[in-house]
Coordinates of C-alpha atoms in Angstrom, one line a residue:
M1 CA -2.3 25.6 75.5
D2 CA 1.2 24.4 76.5
K3 CA 1.9 21.4 78.8
K4 CA 2.7 23.6 81.9
E5 CA -0.6 25.4 81.6
E6 CA -2.6 22.2 81.1
Q7 CA -0.7 20.7 84.1
L8 CA -2.1 23.5 86.2
L9 CA -5.6 22.5 85.2
I10 CA -4.9 18.9 86.0
D11 CA -3.4 19.8 89.4
L12 CA -6.3 22.0 90.3
T13 CA -9.1 19.6 89.3
S14 CA -7.3 16.6 90.8
A15 CA -7.1 18.4 94.2
K16 CA -9.9 17.5 96.7
G17 CA -11.6 20.5 98.2
V18 CA -15.2 20.7 99.4
P19 CA -16.5 23.7 101.4
G20 CA -14.5 24.1 104.6
N21 CA -11.8 21.6 103.4
E22 CA -9.9 23.5 100.7
E23 CA -6.4 22.7 102.0
E24 CA -5.3 20.7 98.9
V25 CA -6.4 23.5 96.5
R26 CA -4.9 26.2 98.6
K27 CA -1.5 24.4 98.5
V28 CA -1.7 24.2 94.6
Y29 CA -2.6 27.9 94.5
K30 CA 0.3 28.9 96.8
N31 CA 2.9 26.7 95.0
Y32 CA 2.0 28.3 91.6
A33 CA 1.5 31.9 92.9
Q34 CA 4.6 32.3 95.0
D35 CA 6.8 32.8 91.9
F36 CA 4.8 35.8 90.8
A37 CA 3.5 37.4 94.1
D38 CA 5.1 40.0 96.3
A39 CA 3.2 38.6 99.2
I40 CA 0.7 35.8 99.9
F41 CA -1.8 36.0 102.8
Y42 CA -5.1 34.6 104.0
D43 CA -8.4 35.7 105.5
G44 CA -9.5 34.0 108.8
L45 CA -11.5 31.3 106.9
G46 CA -8.7 30.3 104.6
S47 CA -9.3 32.2 101.4
I48 CA -5.9 32.8 99.7
I49 CA -4.8 36.1 98.3
A50 CA -1.6 36.9 96.3
K51 CA -0.5 40.5 96.1
H52 CA 1.5 42.1 93.3
G53 CA 2.4 45.7 92.9
A54 CA 3.6 48.6 95.1
D55 CA 1.1 50.4 97.3
G56 CA -0.4 53.6 96.1
G57 CA -2.4 52.7 93.0
P58 CA -6.0 51.5 93.0
K59 CA -6.6 48.1 94.5
I60 CA -8.0 45.5 92.0
F61 CA -9.3 42.2 93.4
I62 CA -9.8 39.2 91.1
S63 CA -10.9 36.0 92.7
G64 CA -12.2 32.5 91.9
H65 CA -13.3 30.1 94.6
M66 CA -11.5 26.9 95.7
D67 CA -14.3 24.7 96.9
E68 CA -16.2 22.2 94.8
V69 CA -19.6 20.6 95.4
G70 CA -19.2 17.4 97.4
F71 CA -20.2 15.6 100.5
M72 CA -19.5 15.1 104.2
V73 CA -19.7 11.9 106.2
T74 CA -22.4 12.3 108.9
K75 CA -22.8 8.8 110.2
I76 CA -21.3 5.3 110.1
T77 CA -23.9 2.4 110.2
D78 CA -23.5 -0.8 112.1
K79 CA -22.8 -2.7 108.9
G80 CA -20.1 -0.2 107.7
F81 CA -22.0 2.0 105.3
L82 CA -21.6 5.8 105.4
E83 CA -24.4 8.3 105.6
F84 CA -23.6 11.7 104.2
Q85 CA -24.6 15.3 103.8
T86 CA -24.4 17.2 100.5
L87 CA -22.2 20.3 100.4
G88 CA -23.5 22.6 97.6
G89 CA -26.3 22.1 95.2
W90 CA -26.7 18.5 94.0
W91 CA -29.4 16.9 91.9
G92 CA -30.0 13.3 93.0
Q93 CA -30.3 12.0 89.4
V94 CA -26.6 12.5 88.8
M95 CA -25.4 10.9 92.1
L96 CA -26.4 7.2 92.0
A97 CA -23.7 4.6 91.4
Q98 CA -21.1 7.3 91.1
Q99 CA -17.6 6.7 92.6
V100 CA -16.3 8.9 95.4
E101 CA -13.3 9.3 97.6
I102 CA -13.3 9.9 101.4
K103 CA -10.2 11.7 102.9
T104 CA -9.5 10.9 106.5
Q105 CA -8.0 13.3 109.1
E106 CA -4.7 11.4 108.6
G107 CA -4.8 12.0 104.9
K108 CA -5.7 8.5 103.8
V109 CA -8.0 8.2 100.8
I110 CA -10.8 5.6 100.9
H111 CA -12.6 4.7 97.7
G112 CA -16.4 4.3 97.7
V113 CA -19.5 4.3 95.6
I114 CA -22.9 6.0 96.2
G115 CA -25.5 3.3 96.6
S116 CA -29.3 2.9 97.0
K117 CA -32.0 0.2 97.0
P118 CA -32.0 -1.5 93.6
P119 CA -35.0 -0.7 91.3
H120 CA -36.1 -4.3 91.4
V121 CA -37.4 -3.9 94.9
L122 CA -39.1 -0.5 94.5
T123 CA -42.8 0.0 93.9
P124 CA -43.7 1.5 90.5
E125 CA -44.5 4.8 92.1
V126 CA -41.1 5.1 93.8
R127 CA -39.2 3.7 90.8
N128 CA -40.6 6.4 88.5
K129 CA -39.6 9.3 90.7
P130 CA -36.1 10.8 91.4
Y131 CA -34.5 8.8 94.2
D132 CA -34.3 10.8 97.4
I133 CA -30.8 11.8 98.4
K134 CA -31.5 11.2 102.1
D135 CA -32.0 7.5 101.2
M136 CA -28.6 7.1 99.5
F137 CA -25.5 5.9 101.2
I138 CA -21.8 5.3 100.5
D139 CA -20.5 1.7 100.2
I140 CA -16.7 1.4 100.9
G141 CA -16.6 -2.4 101.1
A142 CA -16.5 -2.5 104.9
T143 CA -18.4 -5.0 106.9
S144 CA -18.8 -3.1 110.2
D145 CA -18.6 0.3 111.9
K146 CA -15.5 -1.0 113.7
E147 CA -13.8 -1.7 110.5
V148 CA -14.7 1.7 109.1
K149 CA -13.3 3.4 112.2
E150 CA -10.1 1.3 111.9
W151 CA -9.6 2.7 108.4
G152 CA -9.7 6.2 110.0
I153 CA -13.1 7.4 108.8
R154 CA -15.1 9.6 111.1
P155 CA -18.1 11.9 110.8
G156 CA -17.1 15.2 109.3
D157 CA -14.7 13.7 106.8
M158 CA -14.6 15.1 103.3
V159 CA -16.1 13.2 100.4
T160 CA -15.3 14.2 96.8
P161 CA -16.4 12.9 93.4
F162 CA -13.9 10.6 91.7
I163 CA -13.0 11.2 88.1
E164 CA -9.8 11.7 86.1
Y165 CA -9.1 14.8 83.9
K166 CA -9.3 14.0 80.2
R167 CA -8.9 15.9 77.0
M168 CA -11.9 14.7 75.0
N169 CA -10.6 12.6 72.1
G170 CA -7.9 15.1 71.1
S171 CA -10.3 18.0 70.9
K172 CA -10.4 21.3 72.8
F173 CA -13.1 20.0 75.1
L174 CA -11.7 19.2 78.6
L175 CA -13.5 16.9 81.0
A176 CA -12.9 16.9 84.8
K177 CA -14.5 17.2 88.1
A178 CA -14.7 20.6 89.9
W179 CA -14.4 23.0 86.9
D180 CA -16.7 24.9 89.3
N181 CA -14.6 26.5 90.3
R182 CA -11.0 25.4 89.6
I183 CA -11.2 27.0 86.2
G184 CA -11.9 30.5 87.8
T185 CA -9.0 29.7 90.2
A186 CA -6.8 28.9 87.2
V187 CA -7.8 32.2 85.6
S188 CA -6.8 34.1 88.7
L189 CA -3.4 32.5 88.7
R190 CA -2.7 33.0 85.0
V191 CA -3.7 36.7 85.2
L192 CA -1.3 37.1 88.2
E193 CA 1.5 35.5 86.1
N194 CA 0.7 37.7 83.1
L195 CA 0.7 40.9 85.0
A196 CA 3.7 40.1 87.1
N197 CA 5.6 39.8 83.8
E198 CA 3.9 42.6 81.8
G199 CA 3.3 45.2 84.5
H200 CA 0.1 47.0 85.6
P201 CA -0.8 50.5 86.9
N202 CA -2.4 49.3 90.1
V203 CA -2.1 46.9 93.1
L204 CA -3.3 43.5 92.0
F205 CA -4.8 41.1 94.6
A206 CA -5.4 37.7 92.9
G207 CA -7.1 35.1 95.0
S208 CA -9.4 32.2 95.5
D209 CA -12.1 32.1 98.1
V210 CA -13.4 29.3 100.4
Q211 CA -17.0 28.2 100.9
E212 CA -18.7 29.7 97.8
E213 CA -20.9 26.7 97.3
V214 CA -22.6 27.1 100.7
G215 CA -23.4 30.8 100.5
L216 CA -20.6 32.9 99.1
R217 CA -19.0 33.0 102.6
G218 CA -15.3 33.3 101.8
A219 CA -15.9 36.2 99.4
R220 CA -17.3 38.3 102.3
T221 CA -14.3 37.9 104.5
S222 CA -11.6 38.1 101.7
T223 CA -13.0 41.2 100.2
H224 CA -13.3 42.9 103.6
L225 CA -9.6 42.1 104.1
V226 CA -8.5 43.4 100.7
N227 CA -10.8 46.4 100.7
P228 CA -10.5 46.8 96.9
D229 CA -11.6 49.7 94.7
I230 CA -12.8 47.3 91.9
A231 CA -13.6 43.5 92.1
F232 CA -14.1 40.7 89.6
A233 CA -15.5 37.3 90.5
L234 CA -14.1 34.6 88.2
D235 CA -16.5 31.7 88.1
T236 CA -18.4 29.3 85.9
G237 CA -21.8 29.5 84.2
T238 CA -24.3 27.2 82.5
A239 CA -23.8 26.2 78.9
G240 CA -26.9 25.9 76.8
D241 CA -25.6 24.0 73.8
T242 CA -26.6 20.5 74.6
P243 CA -29.7 18.7 73.3
G244 CA -33.0 19.8 74.8
M245 CA -31.8 23.1 76.2
T246 CA -33.8 26.2 75.2
P247 CA -32.4 29.8 74.8
K248 CA -34.6 30.8 77.8
E249 CA -32.9 28.2 80.0
A250 CA -29.3 29.0 78.8
D251 CA -27.9 30.1 75.5
S252 CA -24.1 30.1 76.0
V253 CA -22.1 27.9 73.6
L254 CA -18.8 26.3 74.5
G255 CA -16.0 27.8 72.5
E256 CA -17.7 31.1 71.9
G257 CA -16.0 33.0 74.7
P258 CA -16.3 33.9 78.4
Q259 CA -19.7 34.9 79.8
I260 CA -20.3 38.4 81.2
L261 CA -23.1 38.3 83.7
I262 CA -25.5 41.1 83.2
F263 CA -27.8 39.8 86.0
D264 CA -27.9 37.1 88.6
A265 CA -29.8 36.4 91.8
S266 CA -27.1 37.8 94.0
M267 CA -26.1 41.0 92.2
I268 CA -27.0 43.6 89.5
P269 CA -23.5 44.5 88.2
H270 CA -22.1 48.0 88.5
K271 CA -23.1 49.6 85.3
K272 CA -20.0 51.7 84.6
L273 CA -17.8 48.7 85.3
L274 CA -19.9 46.4 83.2
N275 CA -19.7 48.9 80.3
F276 CA -15.9 49.1 80.7
V277 CA -15.6 45.3 80.5
I278 CA -17.8 45.0 77.4
N279 CA -16.0 47.9 75.7
V280 CA -12.6 46.4 76.3
A281 CA -13.7 43.0 75.0
E282 CA -15.2 44.6 71.9
E283 CA -12.2 46.8 71.2
L284 CA -9.8 43.9 71.4
E285 CA -12.2 41.5 69.6
I286 CA -12.2 39.0 72.4
P287 CA -15.3 36.8 72.0
F288 CA -17.7 36.9 74.9
Q289 CA -21.3 36.0 75.7
Y290 CA -23.9 37.8 77.7
T291 CA -25.6 35.7 80.3
V292 CA -28.2 35.8 83.0
I293 CA -28.5 33.5 86.0
T294 CA -31.9 33.9 87.7
G295 CA -31.4 31.0 90.1
G296 CA -27.9 31.5 91.5
G297 CA -25.0 33.9 92.0
T298 CA -21.3 34.2 92.3
D299 CA -18.9 35.6 94.8
A300 CA -19.5 39.1 93.3
G301 CA -22.8 38.9 95.2
Q302 CA -20.8 39.4 98.4
M303 CA -17.9 41.4 96.9
H304 CA -20.1 44.3 95.9
L305 CA -21.7 44.6 99.4
T306 CA -18.4 44.7 101.3
R307 CA -17.7 47.8 103.5
N308 CA -19.2 50.8 101.7
G309 CA -19.8 48.9 98.4
V310 CA -17.4 47.8 95.8
P311 CA -18.1 48.1 92.0
S312 CA -18.1 44.4 90.9
V313 CA -18.7 42.2 87.8
A314 CA -18.7 38.4 87.4
I315 CA -16.9 36.9 84.4
T316 CA -17.5 33.2 84.0
V317 CA -16.4 30.2 81.9
P318 CA -19.4 28.3 80.4
V319 CA -19.5 24.7 81.6
R320 CA -21.6 21.6 80.6
Y321 CA -23.0 19.4 83.4
L322 CA -22.3 21.7 86.3
H323 CA -22.6 20.3 89.9
S324 CA -22.0 16.7 88.8
H325 CA -19.1 14.3 88.9
T326 CA -18.1 15.1 85.3
S327 CA -18.2 18.5 83.6
I328 CA -16.8 19.9 80.4
I329 CA -15.3 23.2 79.3
H330 CA -13.7 24.5 76.1
E331 CA -10.0 25.4 76.1
D332 CA -10.6 28.6 74.1
D333 CA -13.1 29.9 76.6
Y334 CA -10.5 29.5 79.4
L335 CA -7.8 31.2 77.3
N336 CA -10.0 34.1 76.3
T337 CA -11.1 34.6 79.9
V338 CA -7.5 34.9 80.9
K339 CA -6.8 37.3 78.0
L340 CA -9.8 39.5 78.9
V341 CA -9.2 39.8 82.6
T342 CA -5.5 40.5 82.0
E343 CA -6.4 43.4 79.7
L344 CA -9.0 44.7 82.0
V345 CA -6.6 44.9 85.0
K346 CA -3.9 46.5 82.8
R347 CA -6.3 49.4 81.9
L348 CA -7.5 50.1 85.5
D349 CA -5.3 53.0 86.3
N350 CA -6.1 55.8 88.8
D351 CA -8.1 57.9 86.3
T352 CA -10.1 55.0 84.9
V353 CA -11.0 53.7 88.4
E354 CA -12.0 57.2 89.6
K355 CA -14.3 57.6 86.6
I356 CA -15.9 54.2 87.3
R357 CA -16.4 55.0 90.9
S358 CA -17.6 58.6 90.4
Y359 CA -21.3 59.4 90.7
E360 CA -21.0 63.1 89.8

C-alpha cells in the first residue's frame, strides 16, 4: 500500500463522526471523490453519493457508512462532569478509563476520560460485575458547570474515542478507531477511483451513509434516492482469530480475505447476486471468507428493502475488537476487498444485471 492510500485511511479514521454528526468524514469523502466523480450529491440526512458514468446502463450502488460508535453529552453536573448517552452498541467493559474527545458547536475539541467510582469503594458484589454504563461519566478537568459552559460544551455535543492510527510494529496489521466503518468508506472511494480510470459498463454510485450504527437509517434514504438495480454494502465483520474465540462464535482470520455474508439478522442475500460474487472471487483467485452474523446486520438490510426490492449483498472486512476504542484490520483484507468490488462492478453490464434480476 502506497503512502497516498495509507494517508486516506489515516484521514478517515482520524475524522470524528458519530451518528448524526458525520460532517468531518463527509468532508474527507468529498475531497477525495471529487477528482473521480461526474457529480456528488446527498440525501436529506447527509449520506454522500458520488456518481460516475453516463446514464443509460444499469445503476450499481456501493456504499459504506460514515458513522462510528461513540457518545453524546446529555448533561453537565454542578461539579463539571459530563453525563453521556452511547451511540451504537457499546460493551461497558471496554469503556472505563478510556480517553475521549468532545467537539463543541464552534469546533473546539475538549479532551476527557471516562470515569467511575474506584473499585476500592465498591462492595464485592458490585466489584465483580460489569460496571453499569449509566453510572459512568466523563471527566474533562473542569471544576463547575459554569466552567464547562464557558468552554463551549453543551448537551448534544459529539463525543468520540481518542486513539491514533498505528501500523503495528512494521506489520500489515493496522490499528485505529472507527474501522467500523471507515474501512468500508475507503473501499467505496478506492473502487470509484479504479473504475473512473479503468472504465465500467454501468452507472456507478459510490457512497457512504449516515447513521448506520443506530438502525441502518441513512441506507434507507440514500438507496431510495439512487434507486439502483444492484447494491453492495461495504462494512466490517467480526474476526475470530483471537484467543478464546470458537468457530461457532466467529471463524474469520485477519489476512485471509474479505468476508462475504451469507446470512445476517437484517438480510438473506439475493441468491443469484451472491453466487455471482462468489464465482467472480473464485475465478480471479481473490481470497475470501464466508461469514454469518446472527446478532447484527449491515446497510444491505435496508438496501434490499428499498422501493420494489434491490438485489443486495454485504462484503465486509474482518476486524478485531469491534465497537471499542482500538480495533485492528489487516492490510491485505482491505486491498483484496477493493480488488473484488472493482471486478464485480466491471462485470455488471446490462445482460448480467438482467440475468441476476430475472425470475423467469
